[in-house]
Coordinates of C-alpha atoms and ligand atoms in Angstrom, one line a residue:
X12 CA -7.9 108.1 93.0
X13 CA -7.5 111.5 94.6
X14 CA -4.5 112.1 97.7
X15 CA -4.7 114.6 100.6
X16 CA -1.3 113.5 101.2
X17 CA 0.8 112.5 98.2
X18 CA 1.3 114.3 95.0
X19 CA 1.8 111.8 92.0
X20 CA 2.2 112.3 88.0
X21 CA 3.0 109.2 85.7
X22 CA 5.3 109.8 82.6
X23 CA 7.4 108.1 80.4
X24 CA 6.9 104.8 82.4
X25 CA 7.0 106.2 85.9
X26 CA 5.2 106.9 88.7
X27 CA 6.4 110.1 90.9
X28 CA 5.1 109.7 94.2
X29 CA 5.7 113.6 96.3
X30 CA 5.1 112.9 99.8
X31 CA 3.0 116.2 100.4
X32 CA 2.5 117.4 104.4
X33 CA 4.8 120.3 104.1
X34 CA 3.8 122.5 107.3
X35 CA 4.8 118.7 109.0
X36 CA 8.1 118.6 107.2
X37 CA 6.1 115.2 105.3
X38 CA 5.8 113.7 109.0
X39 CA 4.3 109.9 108.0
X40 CA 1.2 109.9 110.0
X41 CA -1.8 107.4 109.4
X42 CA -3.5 109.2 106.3
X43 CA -0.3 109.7 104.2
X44 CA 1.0 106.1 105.2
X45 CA -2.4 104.7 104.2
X46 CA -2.3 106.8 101.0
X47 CA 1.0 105.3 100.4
X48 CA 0.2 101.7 100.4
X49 CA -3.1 102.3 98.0
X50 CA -1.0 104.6 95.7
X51 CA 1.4 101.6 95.2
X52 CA -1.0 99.0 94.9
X53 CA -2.4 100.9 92.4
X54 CA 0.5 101.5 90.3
X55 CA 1.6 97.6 91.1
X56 CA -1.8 96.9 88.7
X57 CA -1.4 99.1 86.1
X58 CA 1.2 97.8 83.4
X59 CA 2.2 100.8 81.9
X60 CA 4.1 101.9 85.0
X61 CA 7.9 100.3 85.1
X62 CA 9.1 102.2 88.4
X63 CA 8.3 104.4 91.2
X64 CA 10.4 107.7 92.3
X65 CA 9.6 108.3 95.7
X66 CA 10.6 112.1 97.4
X67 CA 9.9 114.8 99.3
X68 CA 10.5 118.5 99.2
X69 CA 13.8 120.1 99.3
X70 CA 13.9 121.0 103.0
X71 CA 12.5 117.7 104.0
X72 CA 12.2 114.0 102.5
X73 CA 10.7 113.1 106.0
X74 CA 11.2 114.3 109.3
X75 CA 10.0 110.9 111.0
X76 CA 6.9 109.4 111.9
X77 CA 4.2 111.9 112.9
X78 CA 4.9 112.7 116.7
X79 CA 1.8 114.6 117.6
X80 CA -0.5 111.5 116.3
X81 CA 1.9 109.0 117.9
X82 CA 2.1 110.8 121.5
X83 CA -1.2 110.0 123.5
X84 CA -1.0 106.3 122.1
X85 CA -1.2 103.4 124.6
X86 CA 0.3 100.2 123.8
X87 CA -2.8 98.1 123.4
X88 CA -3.8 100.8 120.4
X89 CA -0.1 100.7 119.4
X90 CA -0.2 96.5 118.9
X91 CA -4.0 96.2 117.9
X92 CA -3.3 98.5 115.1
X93 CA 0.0 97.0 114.4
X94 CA 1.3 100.2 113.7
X95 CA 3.5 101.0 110.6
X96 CA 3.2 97.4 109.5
X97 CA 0.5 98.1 107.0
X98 CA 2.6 100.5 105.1
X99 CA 5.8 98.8 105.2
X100 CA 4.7 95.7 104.3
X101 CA 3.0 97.4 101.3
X102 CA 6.1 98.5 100.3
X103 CA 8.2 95.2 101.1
X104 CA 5.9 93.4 98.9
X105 CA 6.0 95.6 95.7
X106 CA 7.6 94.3 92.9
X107 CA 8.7 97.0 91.2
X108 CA 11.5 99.0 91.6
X109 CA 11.2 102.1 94.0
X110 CA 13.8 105.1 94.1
X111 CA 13.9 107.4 97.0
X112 CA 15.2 111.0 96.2
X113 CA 16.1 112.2 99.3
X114 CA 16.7 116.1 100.2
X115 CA 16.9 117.1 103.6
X116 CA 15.8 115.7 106.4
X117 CA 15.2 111.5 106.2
X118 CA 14.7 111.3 110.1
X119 CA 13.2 108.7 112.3
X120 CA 10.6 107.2 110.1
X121 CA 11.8 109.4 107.1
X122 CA 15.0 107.1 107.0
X123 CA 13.4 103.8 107.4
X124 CA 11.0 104.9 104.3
X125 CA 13.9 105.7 102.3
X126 CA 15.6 102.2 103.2
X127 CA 12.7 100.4 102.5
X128 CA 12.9 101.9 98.7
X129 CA 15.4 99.8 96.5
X130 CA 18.3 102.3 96.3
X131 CA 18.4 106.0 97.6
X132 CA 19.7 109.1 95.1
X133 CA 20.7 111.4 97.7
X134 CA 20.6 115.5 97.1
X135 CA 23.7 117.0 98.6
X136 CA 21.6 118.3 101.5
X137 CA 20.1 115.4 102.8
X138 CA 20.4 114.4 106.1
X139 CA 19.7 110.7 107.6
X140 CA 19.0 110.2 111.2
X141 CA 17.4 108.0 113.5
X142 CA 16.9 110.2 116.4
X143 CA 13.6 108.3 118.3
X144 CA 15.6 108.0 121.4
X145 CA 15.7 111.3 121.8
X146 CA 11.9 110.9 122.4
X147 CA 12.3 107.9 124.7
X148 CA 11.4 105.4 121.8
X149 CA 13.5 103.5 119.4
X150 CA 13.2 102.9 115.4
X151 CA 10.0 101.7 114.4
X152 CA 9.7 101.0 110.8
X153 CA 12.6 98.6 110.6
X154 CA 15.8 101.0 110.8
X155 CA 17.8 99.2 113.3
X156 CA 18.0 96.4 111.2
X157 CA 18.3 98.2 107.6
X158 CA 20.5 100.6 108.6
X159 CA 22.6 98.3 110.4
X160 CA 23.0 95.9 107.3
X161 CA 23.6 99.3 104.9
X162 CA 26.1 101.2 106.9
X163 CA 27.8 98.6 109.7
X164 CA 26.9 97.9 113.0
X165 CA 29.6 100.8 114.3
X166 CA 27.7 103.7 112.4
X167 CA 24.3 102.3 112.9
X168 CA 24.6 102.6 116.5
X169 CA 26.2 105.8 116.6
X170 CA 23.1 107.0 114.9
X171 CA 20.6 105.0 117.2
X172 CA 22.2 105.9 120.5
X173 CA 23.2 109.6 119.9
X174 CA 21.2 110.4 117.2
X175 CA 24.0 112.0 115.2
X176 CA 22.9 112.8 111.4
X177 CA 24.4 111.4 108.8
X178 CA 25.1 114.1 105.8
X179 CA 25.0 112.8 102.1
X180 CA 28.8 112.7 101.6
X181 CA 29.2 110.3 104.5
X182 CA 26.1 108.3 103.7
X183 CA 27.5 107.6 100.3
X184 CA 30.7 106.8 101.6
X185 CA 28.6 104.2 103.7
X186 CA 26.9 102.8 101.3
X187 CA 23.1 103.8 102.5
X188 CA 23.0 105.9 98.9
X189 CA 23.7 105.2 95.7
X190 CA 24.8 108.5 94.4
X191 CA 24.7 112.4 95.5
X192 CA 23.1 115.0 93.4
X193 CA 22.8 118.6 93.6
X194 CA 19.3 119.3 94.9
X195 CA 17.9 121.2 91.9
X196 CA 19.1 117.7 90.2
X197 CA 17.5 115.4 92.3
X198 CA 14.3 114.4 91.0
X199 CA 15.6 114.9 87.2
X200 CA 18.2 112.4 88.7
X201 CA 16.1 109.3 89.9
X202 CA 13.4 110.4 86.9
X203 CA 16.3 108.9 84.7
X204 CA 17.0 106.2 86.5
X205 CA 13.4 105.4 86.6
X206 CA 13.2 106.0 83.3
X207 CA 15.8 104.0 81.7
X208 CA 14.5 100.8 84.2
X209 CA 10.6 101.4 82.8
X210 CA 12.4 100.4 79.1
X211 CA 13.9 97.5 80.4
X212 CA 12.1 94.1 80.3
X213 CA 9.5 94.5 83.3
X214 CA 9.6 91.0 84.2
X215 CA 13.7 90.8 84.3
X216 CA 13.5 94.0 86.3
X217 CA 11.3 92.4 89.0
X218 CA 13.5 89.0 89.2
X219 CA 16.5 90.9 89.4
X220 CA 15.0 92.9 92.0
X221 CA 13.6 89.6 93.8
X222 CA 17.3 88.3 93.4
X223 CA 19.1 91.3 95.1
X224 CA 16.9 91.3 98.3
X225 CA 17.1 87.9 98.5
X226 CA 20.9 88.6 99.6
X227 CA 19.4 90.0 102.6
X228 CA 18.0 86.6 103.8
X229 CA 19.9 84.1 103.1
X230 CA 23.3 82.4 102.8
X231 CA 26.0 82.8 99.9
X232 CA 25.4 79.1 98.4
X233 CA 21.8 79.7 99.0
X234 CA 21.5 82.6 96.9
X235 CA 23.2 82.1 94.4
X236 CA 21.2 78.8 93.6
X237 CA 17.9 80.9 93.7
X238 CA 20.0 83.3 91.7
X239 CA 21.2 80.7 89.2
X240 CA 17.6 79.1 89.0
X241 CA 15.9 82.6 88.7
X242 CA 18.5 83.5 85.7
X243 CA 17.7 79.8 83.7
X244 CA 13.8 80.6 84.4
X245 CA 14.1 84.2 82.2
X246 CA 14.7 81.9 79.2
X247 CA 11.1 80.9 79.3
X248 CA 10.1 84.7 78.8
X249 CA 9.9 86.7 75.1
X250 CA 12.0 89.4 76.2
X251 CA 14.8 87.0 76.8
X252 CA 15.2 86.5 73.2
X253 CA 14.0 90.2 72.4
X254 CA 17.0 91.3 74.4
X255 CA 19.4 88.7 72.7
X256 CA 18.0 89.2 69.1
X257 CA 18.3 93.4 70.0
X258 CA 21.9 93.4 70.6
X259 CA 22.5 90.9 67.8
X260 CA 21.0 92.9 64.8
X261 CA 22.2 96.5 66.8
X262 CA 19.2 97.5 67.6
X263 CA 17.1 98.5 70.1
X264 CA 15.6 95.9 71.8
X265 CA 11.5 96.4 72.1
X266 CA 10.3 94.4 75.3
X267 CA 6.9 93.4 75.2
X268 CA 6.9 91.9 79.2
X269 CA 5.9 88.3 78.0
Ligands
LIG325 N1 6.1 114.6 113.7 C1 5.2 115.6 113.7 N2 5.5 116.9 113.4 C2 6.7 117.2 113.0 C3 7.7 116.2 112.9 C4 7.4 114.9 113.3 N3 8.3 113.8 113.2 N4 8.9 116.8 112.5 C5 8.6 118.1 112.3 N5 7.3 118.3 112.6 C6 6.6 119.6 112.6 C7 7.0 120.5 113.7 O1 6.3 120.2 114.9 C8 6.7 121.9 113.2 O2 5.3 122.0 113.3 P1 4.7 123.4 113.9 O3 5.1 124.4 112.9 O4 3.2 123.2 113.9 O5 5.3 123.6 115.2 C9 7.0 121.7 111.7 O6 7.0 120.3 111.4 C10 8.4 122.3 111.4 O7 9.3 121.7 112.2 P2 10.4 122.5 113.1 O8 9.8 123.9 113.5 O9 10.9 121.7 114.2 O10 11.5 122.8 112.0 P3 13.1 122.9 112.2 O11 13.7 123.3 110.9 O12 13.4 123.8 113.4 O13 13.6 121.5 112.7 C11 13.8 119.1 112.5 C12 13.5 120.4 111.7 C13 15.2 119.0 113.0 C14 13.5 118.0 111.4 C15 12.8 118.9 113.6 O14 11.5 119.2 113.2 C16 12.7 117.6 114.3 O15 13.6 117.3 115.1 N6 11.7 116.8 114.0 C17 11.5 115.5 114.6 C18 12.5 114.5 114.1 C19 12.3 113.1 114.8 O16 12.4 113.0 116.0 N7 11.9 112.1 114.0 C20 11.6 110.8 114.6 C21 10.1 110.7 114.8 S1 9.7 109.2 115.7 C22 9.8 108.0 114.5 O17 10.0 108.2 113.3 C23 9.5 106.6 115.0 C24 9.8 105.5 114.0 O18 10.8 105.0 113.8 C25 8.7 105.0 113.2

C-alpha cells in the first residue's frame, strides 16, 4: 500500500517506517496517524518482517500532535472520535519489537510516539519535551504516565509544568533512551539493532517483549510468575532446541519461528 505520510523500505528483516510531513516538522495529524496504524498491521502479517525502526528526519522526529488540525475541535468531536486512541492502541498492541530513532525534536505527541516504541536510540541532537501546556492542554497520547514511569515523577513534572526540553545526554542519563548516537549514525544505529533482533527467534522475541511490558502492570511476584510460566512455555517451540543445539555444536543457530 502506498503512504502520503510515511516513507517505508523493508530489508534484511526490517521494516523502516520515515514519518514524512517535513514542512510540519512530522506533526502527527489524522492522515499520518492513520497511515501509521495500517503500516504496522501490515507489517504485523507479513512474516518475513522481525522489527520495526521507527524515525523521523534530522531536524525533527516529531514536533507534537498536529496543532492546526487539533485547534477548532470541540470536545464532543474530540471524545466521539476518541482521538489518538486508534493509533496508540495500534501501536500498544503490536507484537513486534519497535525502535524509535529519534533526532531533534520528540515534542508533545512526538515524545509520547517515541515512548510508545519499545526502546528509543537517541541522535545526540534530539530533544524531548512535553510542552502542551504551553497551549493550554496537557499530554495526550499517554506521556504523563510513560514519561513519569521512564524518568521519575521529579523530571516528568518539570517537563509537564514548564515545558523544559530534555537534551539526549540527560535523557539517557534518565533512562527514557537506551543509547545516544551521532545523528549521521542514527538510523545505521537502530538498523542493527533491528537487524540482529529479525535473526533471533520471532516467537522468543515477542514473549520477551510481552514479558518486559508486563513489568509495567503488575507486581514483583506477579511478574515474575508470568515470567517464569512464559520462559517454561518456549520449550514447546522448535527454536528452543534450535537455539540450544546452535550453541552446542558452535554454530549458528537457524530459527525457523515454530
Ligand atoms: N503542529 C502543527 N504544525 C507544527 C507543529 C505542530 N505540533 N510543530 C511545528 N509545526 C509547523 C509550524 O507551524 C511551521 O509551519 P509553517 O512553516 O507553515 O509556519 C513548521 O512546522 C516549522 O515550524 P517552526 O517554524 O515553528 O520551526 P522552529 O524551528 O522555529 O521551531 C519547534 C520548532 C520548537 C518544534 C516549534 O515548531 C514548536 O514549538 N512546535 C510545537 C511543539 C508543540 O507544542 N508540540 C505539542 C503539540 S500538542 C500535542 O502533542 C498534544 C498531545 O500530547 C497529543
Amino acid at each position: 500500500m502506498a503512504y502520503e505520510t510515511l516513507l517505508i523500505e523493508h530489508a534484511d528483516g526490517v521494516a523502516l517506517i520515515r514519518l514524512n510531513r517535513p514542512k510540519a516538522l512530522n506533526a502527527l495529524n489524522s492522515e499520518l496517524l492513520g497511515e501509521l496504524a495500517a503500516a504496522l498491521a501490515e507489517i504485523e502479517a507479513d512474516d518475513s518482517l522481525g522489527c520495526v525502526v521507527l524515525t523521523g528526519s534530522d531536524r525533527a522526529f516529531a514536533a507534537g500532535a498536529d496543532i492546526k488540525e487539533m485547534s477548532d475541535k470541540s470536545y464532543a468531536q474530540m471524545f466521539r472520535m476518541n482521538f489518538f486512541a486508534k493509533a496508540a492502541q495500534a501501536i500498544e498492541g503490536f507484537r513486534k519489537p519497535i525502535i524509535a530513532a529519534v533526532a531533534g525534536y520528540a515534542l508533545g505527541g512526538g515524545c509520547e510516539l517515541a515512548m510508545l516504541c519499545d526502546f528509543i536510540i537517541a541522535g545526540e541532537n534530539a530533544k524531548f519535551g512535553q510542552p502542551e501546556i504551553n497551549l493550554g492542554v496537557s499530554p495526550g497520547i499517554g506521556g504523563s504516565q510513560r514519561l513519569t514511569r521512564f524518568v521519575g515523577k521529579s523530571k516528568a513534572m518539570d517537563m509537564v509544568l514548564t515545558a523544559r526540553q530534555m537534551d539526549a545526554a540527560e535523557a539517557e542519563r534518565s533512562g527514557l533512551v537506551s543509547r545516544v548516537v551521532a545523528v549521521d549514525k542514527l538510523v545505521d544505529e537502530a538498523l542493527s539493532a533491528a537487524r540482529k533482533i529479525a535473526s533471533l527467534s520471532p516467537l522468543a522475541v515477542m514473549v520477551n517483549k510481552e514479558m518486559v511490558n508486563q513489568a509495567y502492570e503488575t507486581t514483583l511476584s506477579a511478574g515474575v510468575l508470568f515470567e517464569r510460566r512464559l520462559f517454561h512455555s518456549l520449550f514447546a517451540f522448535d527454536d528452543q532446541k534450535e537455539g540450544m543445539a546452535a550453541f552446542i555444536d558452535k554454530r549458528p543457530a537457524d530459527f525457523k519461528g515454530s
